[in-house]
PDB file of C-alpha atoms in Angstrom:
ATOM      1  CA  MET M 198       0.000   0.000   0.000  1.00 37.00           C
ATOM      2  CA  THR M 199       2.351   2.652  -1.250  1.00 36.00           C
ATOM      3  CA  GLU M 200       1.615   6.141  -2.458  1.00 37.00           C
ATOM      4  CA  THR M 201       0.200   6.481  -5.964  1.00 37.00           C
ATOM      5  CA  SER M 202      -0.515   9.397  -8.277  1.00 39.00           C
ATOM      6  CA  GLY M 203      -4.283   9.175  -7.950  1.00 45.00           C
ATOM      7  CA  PRO M 204      -7.203   7.441  -6.275  1.00 51.00           C
ATOM      8  CA  ARG M 205      -7.147   3.644  -6.269  1.00 58.00           C
ATOM      9  CA  LEU M 206     -10.659   2.291  -5.877  1.00 65.00           C
ATOM     10  CA  ALA M 207     -11.793  -1.129  -4.764  1.00 64.00           C
ATOM     11  CA  PRO M 208     -13.637  -3.403  -7.188  1.00 58.00           C
ATOM     12  CA  GLY M 209     -17.243  -2.322  -7.508  1.00 60.00           C
ATOM     13  CA  VAL M 210     -16.551   1.267  -6.413  1.00 68.00           C
ATOM     14  CA  SER M 211     -17.174   3.694  -9.275  1.00 67.00           C
ATOM     15  CA  PRO M 212     -15.207   6.932  -9.718  1.00 70.00           C
ATOM     16  CA  GLY M 213     -17.224   9.902  -8.525  1.00 71.00           C
ATOM     17  CA  VAL M 214     -19.362   7.792  -6.204  1.00 80.00           C
ATOM     18  CA  SER M 215     -18.804   8.190  -2.463  1.00 93.00           C
ATOM     19  CA  PRO M 216     -17.451   4.890  -1.141  1.00 97.00           C
ATOM     20  CA  ARG M 217     -19.115   3.277   1.849  1.00 97.00           C
ATOM     21  CA  VAL M 218     -16.414   3.143   4.504  1.00 98.00           C
ATOM     22  CA  ALA M 219     -16.603   1.291   7.805  1.00 98.00           C
ATOM     23  CA  LEU M 220     -14.432   2.839  10.508  1.00 98.00           C
ATOM     24  CA  PHE M 221     -12.677   0.238  12.648  1.00 98.00           C
ATOM     25  CA  VAL M 222     -12.239   2.304  15.793  1.00 98.00           C
ATOM     26  CA  THR M 223      -9.839  -0.088  17.631  1.00 98.00           C
ATOM     27  CA  CYS M 224      -9.982  -1.051  21.298  1.00 96.00           C
ATOM     28  CA  LEU M 225      -7.438   1.483  22.522  1.00 96.00           C
ATOM     29  CA  VAL M 226      -9.054   4.405  20.711  1.00 98.00           C
ATOM     30  CA  ASP M 227     -12.487   3.438  21.985  1.00 97.00           C
ATOM     31  CA  ALA M 228     -11.334   3.012  25.586  1.00 96.00           C
ATOM     32  CA  MET M 229      -8.521   5.560  25.911  1.00 96.00           C
ATOM     33  CA  ARG M 230      -8.703   8.228  23.212  1.00 98.00           C
ATOM     34  CA  PRO M 231     -12.091   8.454  21.406  1.00 97.00           C
ATOM     35  CA  ARG M 232     -10.990  11.816  20.015  1.00 97.00           C
ATOM     36  CA  ILE M 233      -8.881   9.942  17.471  1.00 98.00           C
ATOM     37  CA  GLY M 234     -11.967   8.139  16.203  1.00 98.00           C
ATOM     38  CA  PHE M 235     -13.856  11.398  15.784  1.00 98.00           C
ATOM     39  CA  ALA M 236     -10.861  12.921  13.980  1.00 98.00           C
ATOM     40  CA  ALA M 237     -10.733   9.965  11.587  1.00 98.00           C
ATOM     41  CA  LEU M 238     -14.460  10.270  10.967  1.00 98.00           C
ATOM     42  CA  LYS M 239     -14.076  13.979  10.197  1.00 98.00           C
ATOM     43  CA  VAL M 240     -11.316  13.634   7.611  1.00 98.00           C
ATOM     44  CA  LEU M 241     -12.890  10.596   5.956  1.00 98.00           C
ATOM     45  CA  GLU M 242     -16.124  12.535   5.455  1.00 98.00           C
ATOM     46  CA  GLU M 243     -14.155  15.520   4.144  1.00 97.00           C
ATOM     47  CA  ALA M 244     -12.515  13.164   1.660  1.00 97.00           C
ATOM     48  CA  GLY M 245     -15.946  12.287   0.294  1.00 97.00           C
ATOM     49  CA  CYS M 246     -16.669   9.005   2.059  1.00 98.00           C
ATOM     50  CA  ARG M 247     -19.937   7.773   3.520  1.00 98.00           C
ATOM     51  CA  VAL M 248     -18.696   6.636   6.903  1.00 98.00           C
ATOM     52  CA  GLU M 249     -20.336   4.186   9.270  1.00 98.00           C
ATOM     53  CA  VAL M 250     -19.124   2.867  12.621  1.00 98.00           C
ATOM     54  CA  PRO M 251     -20.496  -0.680  12.936  1.00 98.00           C
ATOM     55  CA  ALA M 252     -21.748  -1.229  16.488  1.00 97.00           C
ATOM     56  CA  ALA M 253     -21.004  -4.962  16.311  1.00 96.00           C
ATOM     57  CA  GLN M 254     -17.247  -4.491  15.923  1.00 97.00           C
ATOM     58  CA  THR M 255     -14.949  -6.090  18.484  1.00 94.00           C
ATOM     59  CA  CYS M 256     -11.224  -6.415  19.065  1.00 97.00           C
ATOM     60  CA  CYS M 257      -9.439  -7.561  15.905  1.00 97.00           C
ATOM     61  CA  GLY M 258      -7.839 -10.388  17.867  1.00 96.00           C
ATOM     62  CA  GLN M 259      -4.285  -9.124  17.596  1.00 95.00           C
ATOM     63  CA  PRO M 260      -3.287  -9.773  21.259  1.00 94.00           C
ATOM     64  CA  ALA M 261      -4.478 -13.385  21.022  1.00 95.00           C
ATOM     65  CA  TRP M 262      -2.894 -13.874  17.587  1.00 92.00           C
ATOM     66  CA  ASN M 263       0.460 -12.489  18.730  1.00 89.00           C
ATOM     67  CA  SER M 264       0.352 -14.700  21.826  1.00 91.00           C
ATOM     68  CA  GLY M 265      -0.276 -17.914  19.912  1.00 93.00           C
ATOM     69  CA  ASP M 266      -3.919 -18.265  20.939  1.00 95.00           C
ATOM     70  CA  ASP M 267      -5.178 -19.099  17.453  1.00 96.00           C
ATOM     71  CA  ALA M 268      -8.590 -20.314  18.627  1.00 97.00           C
ATOM     72  CA  ASP M 269      -9.627 -17.063  20.307  1.00 97.00           C
ATOM     73  CA  ALA M 270      -7.990 -15.008  17.567  1.00 97.00           C
ATOM     74  CA  ALA M 271     -10.034 -16.885  14.966  1.00 98.00           C
ATOM     75  CA  SER M 272     -13.249 -16.378  16.921  1.00 98.00           C
ATOM     76  CA  LEU M 273     -12.701 -12.628  17.040  1.00 98.00           C
ATOM     77  CA  ALA M 274     -11.579 -12.549  13.407  1.00 98.00           C
ATOM     78  CA  ARG M 275     -14.787 -14.222  12.235  1.00 98.00           C
ATOM     79  CA  GLN M 276     -16.800 -11.549  14.053  1.00 98.00           C
ATOM     80  CA  VAL M 277     -14.799  -8.773  12.398  1.00 98.00           C
ATOM     81  CA  ILE M 278     -15.032 -10.340   8.937  1.00 98.00           C
ATOM     82  CA  ALA M 279     -18.788 -10.837   9.156  1.00 98.00           C
ATOM     83  CA  THR M 280     -19.294  -7.285  10.427  1.00 98.00           C
ATOM     84  CA  PHE M 281     -17.122  -5.466   7.897  1.00 98.00           C
ATOM     85  CA  GLU M 282     -17.359  -7.461   4.676  1.00 98.00           C
ATOM     86  CA  PRO M 283     -20.523  -5.656   3.421  1.00 98.00           C
ATOM     87  CA  TYR M 284     -18.614  -2.343   3.139  1.00 98.00           C
ATOM     88  CA  ASP M 285     -16.456  -1.000   0.312  1.00 97.00           C
ATOM     89  CA  TYR M 286     -13.555  -0.436   2.710  1.00 98.00           C
ATOM     90  CA  LEU M 287     -12.467  -1.036   6.281  1.00 98.00           C
ATOM     91  CA  VAL M 288     -10.347   1.877   7.516  1.00 98.00           C
ATOM     92  CA  ALA M 289      -8.540   1.983  10.868  1.00 98.00           C
ATOM     93  CA  PRO M 290      -6.463   4.670  12.639  1.00 98.00           C
ATOM     94  CA  SER M 291      -3.918   1.977  13.479  1.00 97.00           C
ATOM     95  CA  GLY M 292      -1.313   0.208  11.401  1.00 96.00           C
ATOM     96  CA  SER M 293      -1.173  -2.701  13.834  1.00 96.00           C
ATOM     97  CA  CYS M 294      -4.907  -3.462  13.674  1.00 97.00           C
ATOM     98  CA  ALA M 295      -5.038  -2.911   9.910  1.00 98.00           C
ATOM     99  CA  GLY M 296      -1.975  -5.122   9.546  1.00 97.00           C
ATOM    100  CA  THR M 297      -3.568  -7.885  11.597  1.00 97.00           C
ATOM    101  CA  ILE M 298      -6.691  -7.855   9.427  1.00 98.00           C
ATOM    102  CA  SER M 299      -4.883  -7.570   6.090  1.00 97.00           C
ATOM    103  CA  HIS M 300      -1.989  -9.950   6.824  1.00 97.00           C
ATOM    104  CA  GLY M 301      -2.882 -11.969   9.913  1.00 97.00           C
ATOM    105  CA  TYR M 302      -6.389 -13.029   8.928  1.00 98.00           C
ATOM    106  CA  PRO M 303      -5.416 -14.627   5.579  1.00 98.00           C
ATOM    107  CA  GLU M 304      -2.650 -16.532   7.369  1.00 97.00           C
ATOM    108  CA  LEU M 305      -4.960 -17.564  10.209  1.00 97.00           C
ATOM    109  CA  PHE M 306      -7.569 -18.948   7.802  1.00 98.00           C
ATOM    110  CA  ALA M 307      -5.189 -20.134   5.075  1.00 98.00           C
ATOM    111  CA  LYS M 308      -6.604 -23.678   5.095  1.00 97.00           C
ATOM    112  CA  ASP M 309     -10.216 -22.813   5.877  1.00 98.00           C
ATOM    113  CA  PRO M 310     -12.408 -23.265   2.765  1.00 98.00           C
ATOM    114  CA  GLU M 311     -15.108 -20.889   4.041  1.00 98.00           C
ATOM    115  CA  TRP M 312     -13.305 -18.236   6.025  1.00 98.00           C
ATOM    116  CA  GLY M 313     -10.115 -18.179   3.980  1.00 98.00           C
ATOM    117  CA  PRO M 314     -11.679 -16.517   0.910  1.00 98.00           C
ATOM    118  CA  ARG M 315     -13.673 -14.159   3.114  1.00 98.00           C
ATOM    119  CA  ALA M 316     -10.549 -13.177   5.048  1.00 98.00           C
ATOM    120  CA  ARG M 317      -8.619 -12.514   1.844  1.00 98.00           C
ATOM    121  CA  ALA M 318     -11.461 -10.433   0.423  1.00 98.00           C
ATOM    122  CA  LEU M 319     -11.582  -8.239   3.532  1.00 98.00           C
ATOM    123  CA  ALA M 320      -7.798  -7.962   3.579  1.00 98.00           C
ATOM    124  CA  LYS M 321      -7.808  -6.439   0.095  1.00 97.00           C
ATOM    125  CA  LYS M 322     -10.060  -3.578   1.189  1.00 98.00           C
ATOM    126  CA  THR M 323      -8.498  -2.891   4.591  1.00 98.00           C
ATOM    127  CA  TRP M 324      -6.484   0.304   4.972  1.00 98.00           C
ATOM    128  CA  GLU M 325      -4.682   2.363   7.575  1.00 98.00           C
ATOM    129  CA  VAL M 326      -6.338   5.787   7.628  1.00 98.00           C
ATOM    130  CA  THR M 327      -3.514   8.019   6.343  1.00 98.00           C
ATOM    131  CA  SER M 328      -2.698   5.569   3.569  1.00 98.00           C
ATOM    132  CA  PHE M 329      -6.363   5.380   2.599  1.00 98.00           C
ATOM    133  CA  LEU M 330      -6.733   9.166   2.520  1.00 98.00           C
ATOM    134  CA  VAL M 331      -3.696   9.650   0.280  1.00 98.00           C
ATOM    135  CA  ASP M 332      -3.513   6.490  -1.813  1.00 97.00           C
ATOM    136  CA  VAL M 333      -7.212   5.814  -2.367  1.00 96.00           C
ATOM    137  CA  MET M 334      -9.016   9.126  -1.953  1.00 96.00           C
ATOM    138  CA  GLY M 335      -6.288  11.559  -3.032  1.00 96.00           C
ATOM    139  CA  TYR M 336      -7.184  13.720  -0.038  1.00 97.00           C
ATOM    140  CA  ALA M 337      -5.266  16.727   1.267  1.00 96.00           C
ATOM    141  CA  PRO M 338      -6.463  18.832   4.212  1.00 97.00           C
ATOM    142  CA  GLU M 339      -7.381  22.436   3.493  1.00 96.00           C
ATOM    143  CA  GLY M 340      -7.465  25.369   5.866  1.00 96.00           C
ATOM    144  CA  ARG M 341      -5.532  23.600   8.620  1.00 97.00           C
ATOM    145  CA  SER M 342      -2.907  25.454  10.612  1.00 98.00           C
ATOM    146  CA  LEU M 343      -0.852  24.650  13.686  1.00 98.00           C
ATOM    147  CA  ALA M 344       1.987  26.861  14.910  1.00 98.00           C
ATOM    148  CA  ALA M 345       4.287  24.198  16.316  1.00 98.00           C
ATOM    149  CA  SER M 346       7.275  21.994  15.585  1.00 98.00           C
ATOM    150  CA  ALA M 347       6.783  18.240  15.462  1.00 98.00           C
ATOM    151  CA  THR M 348       8.685  15.027  14.939  1.00 98.00           C
ATOM    152  CA  TYR M 349       7.314  11.727  13.634  1.00 98.00           C
ATOM    153  CA  HIS M 350       7.698   8.123  14.801  1.00 98.00           C
ATOM    154  CA  ASP M 351       6.981   5.386  12.252  1.00 98.00           C
ATOM    155  CA  SER M 352       5.165   2.577  14.046  1.00 96.00           C
ATOM    156  CA  CYS M 353       6.425  -0.905  13.211  1.00 95.00           C
ATOM    157  CA  SER M 354       3.280  -2.526  11.801  1.00 94.00           C
ATOM    158  CA  GLY M 355       2.238   0.418   9.657  1.00 96.00           C
ATOM    159  CA  LEU M 356       5.718   0.870   8.229  1.00 97.00           C
ATOM    160  CA  ARG M 357       6.726  -2.744   7.683  1.00 95.00           C
ATOM    161  CA  GLU M 358       3.442  -4.480   6.936  1.00 95.00           C
ATOM    162  CA  LEU M 359       1.580  -1.708   5.125  1.00 97.00           C
ATOM    163  CA  GLY M 360       4.223   0.624   3.713  1.00 97.00           C
ATOM    164  CA  VAL M 361       2.895   3.645   5.601  1.00 98.00           C
ATOM    165  CA  LYS M 362       5.634   6.272   5.561  1.00 98.00           C
ATOM    166  CA  ALA M 363       5.200   9.000   2.956  1.00 98.00           C
ATOM    167  CA  GLN M 364       1.427   9.280   3.400  1.00 98.00           C
ATOM    168  CA  PRO M 365       1.258  10.807   6.902  1.00 98.00           C
ATOM    169  CA  ARG M 366       4.093  13.166   6.074  1.00 98.00           C
ATOM    170  CA  LYS M 367       2.270  14.324   2.952  1.00 98.00           C
ATOM    171  CA  LEU M 368      -0.856  15.081   4.977  1.00 98.00           C
ATOM    172  CA  LEU M 369       1.098  16.858   7.701  1.00 98.00           C
ATOM    173  CA  GLY M 370       2.955  18.858   5.059  1.00 98.00           C
ATOM    174  CA  ALA M 371      -0.358  20.482   4.111  1.00 98.00           C
ATOM    175  CA  VAL M 372      -0.817  21.899   7.631  1.00 98.00           C
ATOM    176  CA  ASP M 373       0.253  25.562   7.618  1.00 98.00           C
ATOM    177  CA  GLY M 374       2.749  26.572  10.275  1.00 98.00           C
ATOM    178  CA  LEU M 375       3.716  23.014  11.235  1.00 98.00           C
ATOM    179  CA  GLU M 376       7.474  22.495  11.144  1.00 98.00           C
ATOM    180  CA  MET M 377       8.473  18.838  10.820  1.00 98.00           C
ATOM    181  CA  ARG M 378      11.811  17.823  12.320  1.00 98.00           C
ATOM    182  CA  PRO M 379      13.604  14.533  11.588  1.00 98.00           C
ATOM    183  CA  LEU M 380      13.735  11.936  14.347  1.00 98.00           C
ATOM    184  CA  GLU M 381      16.856   9.824  14.719  1.00 98.00           C
ATOM    185  CA  GLY M 382      15.748   6.189  14.629  1.00 97.00           C
ATOM    186  CA  ASN M 383      12.239   7.122  13.480  1.00 97.00           C
ATOM    187  CA  ASP M 384      11.807   3.583  12.144  1.00 96.00           C
ATOM    188  CA  VAL M 385      13.050   1.846  15.302  1.00 96.00           C
ATOM    189  CA  CYS M 386      10.519   0.188  17.627  1.00 96.00           C
ATOM    190  CA  CYS M 387       9.404   2.272  20.607  1.00 95.00           C
ATOM    191  CA  GLY M 388       9.374  -0.786  22.870  1.00 92.00           C
ATOM    192  CA  PHE M 389       5.601  -1.202  23.086  1.00 91.00           C
ATOM    193  CA  GLY M 390       5.083  -4.209  20.833  1.00 86.00           C
ATOM    194  CA  GLY M 391       1.672  -5.070  22.252  1.00 82.00           C
ATOM    195  CA  THR M 392       2.178  -7.964  24.680  1.00 83.00           C
ATOM    196  CA  PHE M 393       5.968  -7.566  24.381  1.00 86.00           C
ATOM    197  CA  CYS M 394       5.981  -4.702  26.894  1.00 86.00           C
ATOM    198  CA  VAL M 395       4.102  -6.917  29.372  1.00 83.00           C
ATOM    199  CA  LYS M 396       6.270  -9.990  28.916  1.00 86.00           C
ATOM    200  CA  TYR M 397       9.593  -8.126  28.832  1.00 88.00           C
ATOM    201  CA  PRO M 398       9.086  -4.884  30.778  1.00 89.00           C
ATOM    202  CA  ALA M 399      12.766  -4.206  31.465  1.00 95.00           C
ATOM    203  CA  ILE M 400      13.733  -4.522  27.806  1.00 95.00           C
ATOM    204  CA  SER M 401      10.701  -2.483  26.766  1.00 92.00           C
ATOM    205  CA  ASN M 402      11.634   0.281  29.201  1.00 94.00           C
ATOM    206  CA  GLY M 403      15.184   0.362  27.891  1.00 96.00           C
ATOM    207  CA  ILE M 404      13.971   0.698  24.304  1.00 96.00           C
ATOM    208  CA  VAL M 405      11.468   3.461  25.044  1.00 96.00           C
ATOM    209  CA  GLY M 406      14.117   5.255  27.097  1.00 97.00           C
ATOM    210  CA  GLU M 407      16.336   5.478  24.025  1.00 97.00           C
ATOM    211  CA  LYS M 408      13.353   6.603  21.959  1.00 97.00           C
ATOM    212  CA  ALA M 409      12.453   9.344  24.463  1.00 98.00           C
ATOM    213  CA  ALA M 410      16.031  10.632  24.415  1.00 98.00           C
ATOM    214  CA  ALA M 411      15.977  10.812  20.615  1.00 98.00           C
ATOM    215  CA  ILE M 412      12.660  12.668  20.703  1.00 98.00           C
ATOM    216  CA  GLU M 413      14.061  15.197  23.177  1.00 98.00           C
ATOM    217  CA  ARG M 414      17.090  15.817  20.957  1.00 98.00           C
ATOM    218  CA  THR M 415      14.837  17.044  18.146  1.00 98.00           C
ATOM    219  CA  GLY M 416      13.675  19.979  20.281  1.00 98.00           C
ATOM    220  CA  ALA M 417      10.185  19.508  18.827  1.00 98.00           C
ATOM    221  CA  ASP M 418       7.027  20.608  20.613  1.00 98.00           C
ATOM    222  CA  LEU M 419       5.040  17.593  19.483  1.00 98.00           C
ATOM    223  CA  LEU M 420       5.494  13.886  18.874  1.00 98.00           C
ATOM    224  CA  LEU M 421       3.200  12.426  16.213  1.00 98.00           C
ATOM    225  CA  ALA M 422       2.547   8.820  15.214  1.00 98.00           C
ATOM    226  CA  GLY M 423      -0.167   6.606  13.769  1.00 97.00           C
ATOM    227  CA  ASP M 424      -0.720   4.012  16.508  1.00 97.00           C
ATOM    228  CA  LEU M 425      -2.155   4.873  19.908  1.00 97.00           C
ATOM    229  CA  GLY M 426      -0.372   2.015  21.669  1.00 95.00           C
ATOM    230  CA  CYS M 427       2.999   3.392  20.597  1.00 96.00           C
ATOM    231  CA  LEU M 428       1.952   6.925  21.481  1.00 97.00           C
ATOM    232  CA  MET M 429       0.778   5.943  24.961  1.00 96.00           C
ATOM    233  CA  ASN M 430       4.049   4.124  25.561  1.00 96.00           C
ATOM    234  CA  MET M 431       6.186   7.055  24.450  1.00 97.00           C
ATOM    235  CA  ALA M 432       3.989   9.680  26.099  1.00 97.00           C
ATOM    236  CA  GLY M 433       4.176   7.809  29.385  1.00 97.00           C
ATOM    237  CA  LYS M 434       7.968   7.650  29.301  1.00 97.00           C
ATOM    238  CA  LEU M 435       8.307  11.305  28.300  1.00 98.00           C
ATOM    239  CA  HIS M 436       5.937  12.347  31.098  1.00 97.00           C
ATOM    240  CA  ARG M 437       7.804  10.299  33.714  1.00 96.00           C
ATOM    241  CA  GLU M 438      11.039  11.999  32.694  1.00 96.00           C
ATOM    242  CA  GLY M 439       9.535  15.469  32.964  1.00 97.00           C
ATOM    243  CA  SER M 440       9.503  16.191  29.243  1.00 97.00           C
ATOM    244  CA  LYS M 441       7.347  18.970  27.831  1.00 97.00           C
ATOM    245  CA  VAL M 442       6.842  17.171  24.505  1.00 98.00           C
ATOM    246  CA  ARG M 443       3.134  16.649  23.804  1.00 98.00           C
ATOM    247  CA  CYS M 444       1.875  13.607  21.903  1.00 98.00           C
ATOM    248  CA  PHE M 445      -0.914  13.390  19.328  1.00 98.00           C
ATOM    249  CA  HIS M 446      -2.125  10.905  16.749  1.00 98.00           C
ATOM    250  CA  THR M 447      -1.410  12.142  13.230  1.00 98.00           C
ATOM    251  CA  VAL M 448      -5.067  12.173  12.267  1.00 98.00           C
ATOM    252  CA  GLU M 449      -5.847  14.582  15.141  1.00 98.00           C
ATOM    253  CA  VAL M 450      -3.499  17.146  13.617  1.00 98.00           C
ATOM    254  CA  VAL M 451      -4.761  16.522  10.073  1.00 98.00           C
ATOM    255  CA  ALA M 452      -8.341  17.011  11.295  1.00 98.00           C
ATOM    256  CA  GLY M 453      -7.481  20.277  13.061  1.00 98.00           C
ATOM    257  CA  MET M 454      -8.220  18.678  16.440  1.00 98.00           C
ATOM    258  CA  ALA M 455      -4.867  19.094  18.178  1.00 97.00           C
ATOM    259  CA  ASP M 456      -6.164  22.021  20.216  1.00 93.00           C
ATOM    260  CA  GLY M 457      -7.187  19.954  23.232  1.00 94.00           C
ATOM    261  CA  PRO M 458      -5.343  17.866  25.812  1.00 97.00           C
ATOM    262  CA  ALA M 459      -2.527  15.747  24.445  1.00 98.00           C
ATOM    263  CA  ILE M 460      -2.273  12.008  25.064  1.00 97.00           C
ATOM    264  CA  GLY M 461      -1.768  11.457  28.780  1.00 94.00           C
ATOM    265  CA  GLU M 462      -2.896  14.950  29.774  1.00 95.00           C
ATOM    266  CA  PRO M 463      -6.038  15.409  31.902  1.00 90.00           C
ATOM    267  CA  GLU M 464      -9.207  16.256  30.013  1.00 82.00           C
TER     268      GLU M 464
END
């Protein structure tokens, strides 16, 4: 899912017709930072999509899948597939969840004659939100401004599984007044890794400590990224070390919604 020169529509979606998009909110966004979901909804509608948020959606099953619990992962995956397959696209503000659905599901159901084809069909129309906005819809924000400097962390799943790198930077480049500063080791894991940070807390803390130091060296006001789990991990470390760097999901800035409390700040 790399950047293209124009919109790339799914089969059955006609040019000029608003696609029917299902927003996969994700567990963390729903429980910890609903503002990201509302920001994604805003920009998707601005891009010309008809957006729905299916009430029947559940966890994508990533924690179970990553932990080797294939049975529970498959149960959750079937629920997600059945809920989202009627839509033109599934779009998520998370590279890790989108990566699980687009790469994990086909592997999980590789030998299943019923769910295998359904998993592969959903995988083909599953997108991370910034990639979808740029690569499919050809969207660029208009009238957005933010007087701040920012640096960007490339989350592992989005970067490596989905090729999300240029797309968020293109969107952020359209925000007037926002100065982007390079981050040393921008493509290095922050130490979150889902269940990794629970199983190996000392190693995780060492990794995020190095990441926090690199963020501080940029002198940026803001840290931006595309996965809330990574952002919560980095924001927590920065806060514990007394840093003044504020953390936001990329889509919050693109939507013009970075005027409220940052991640980890009281509402």
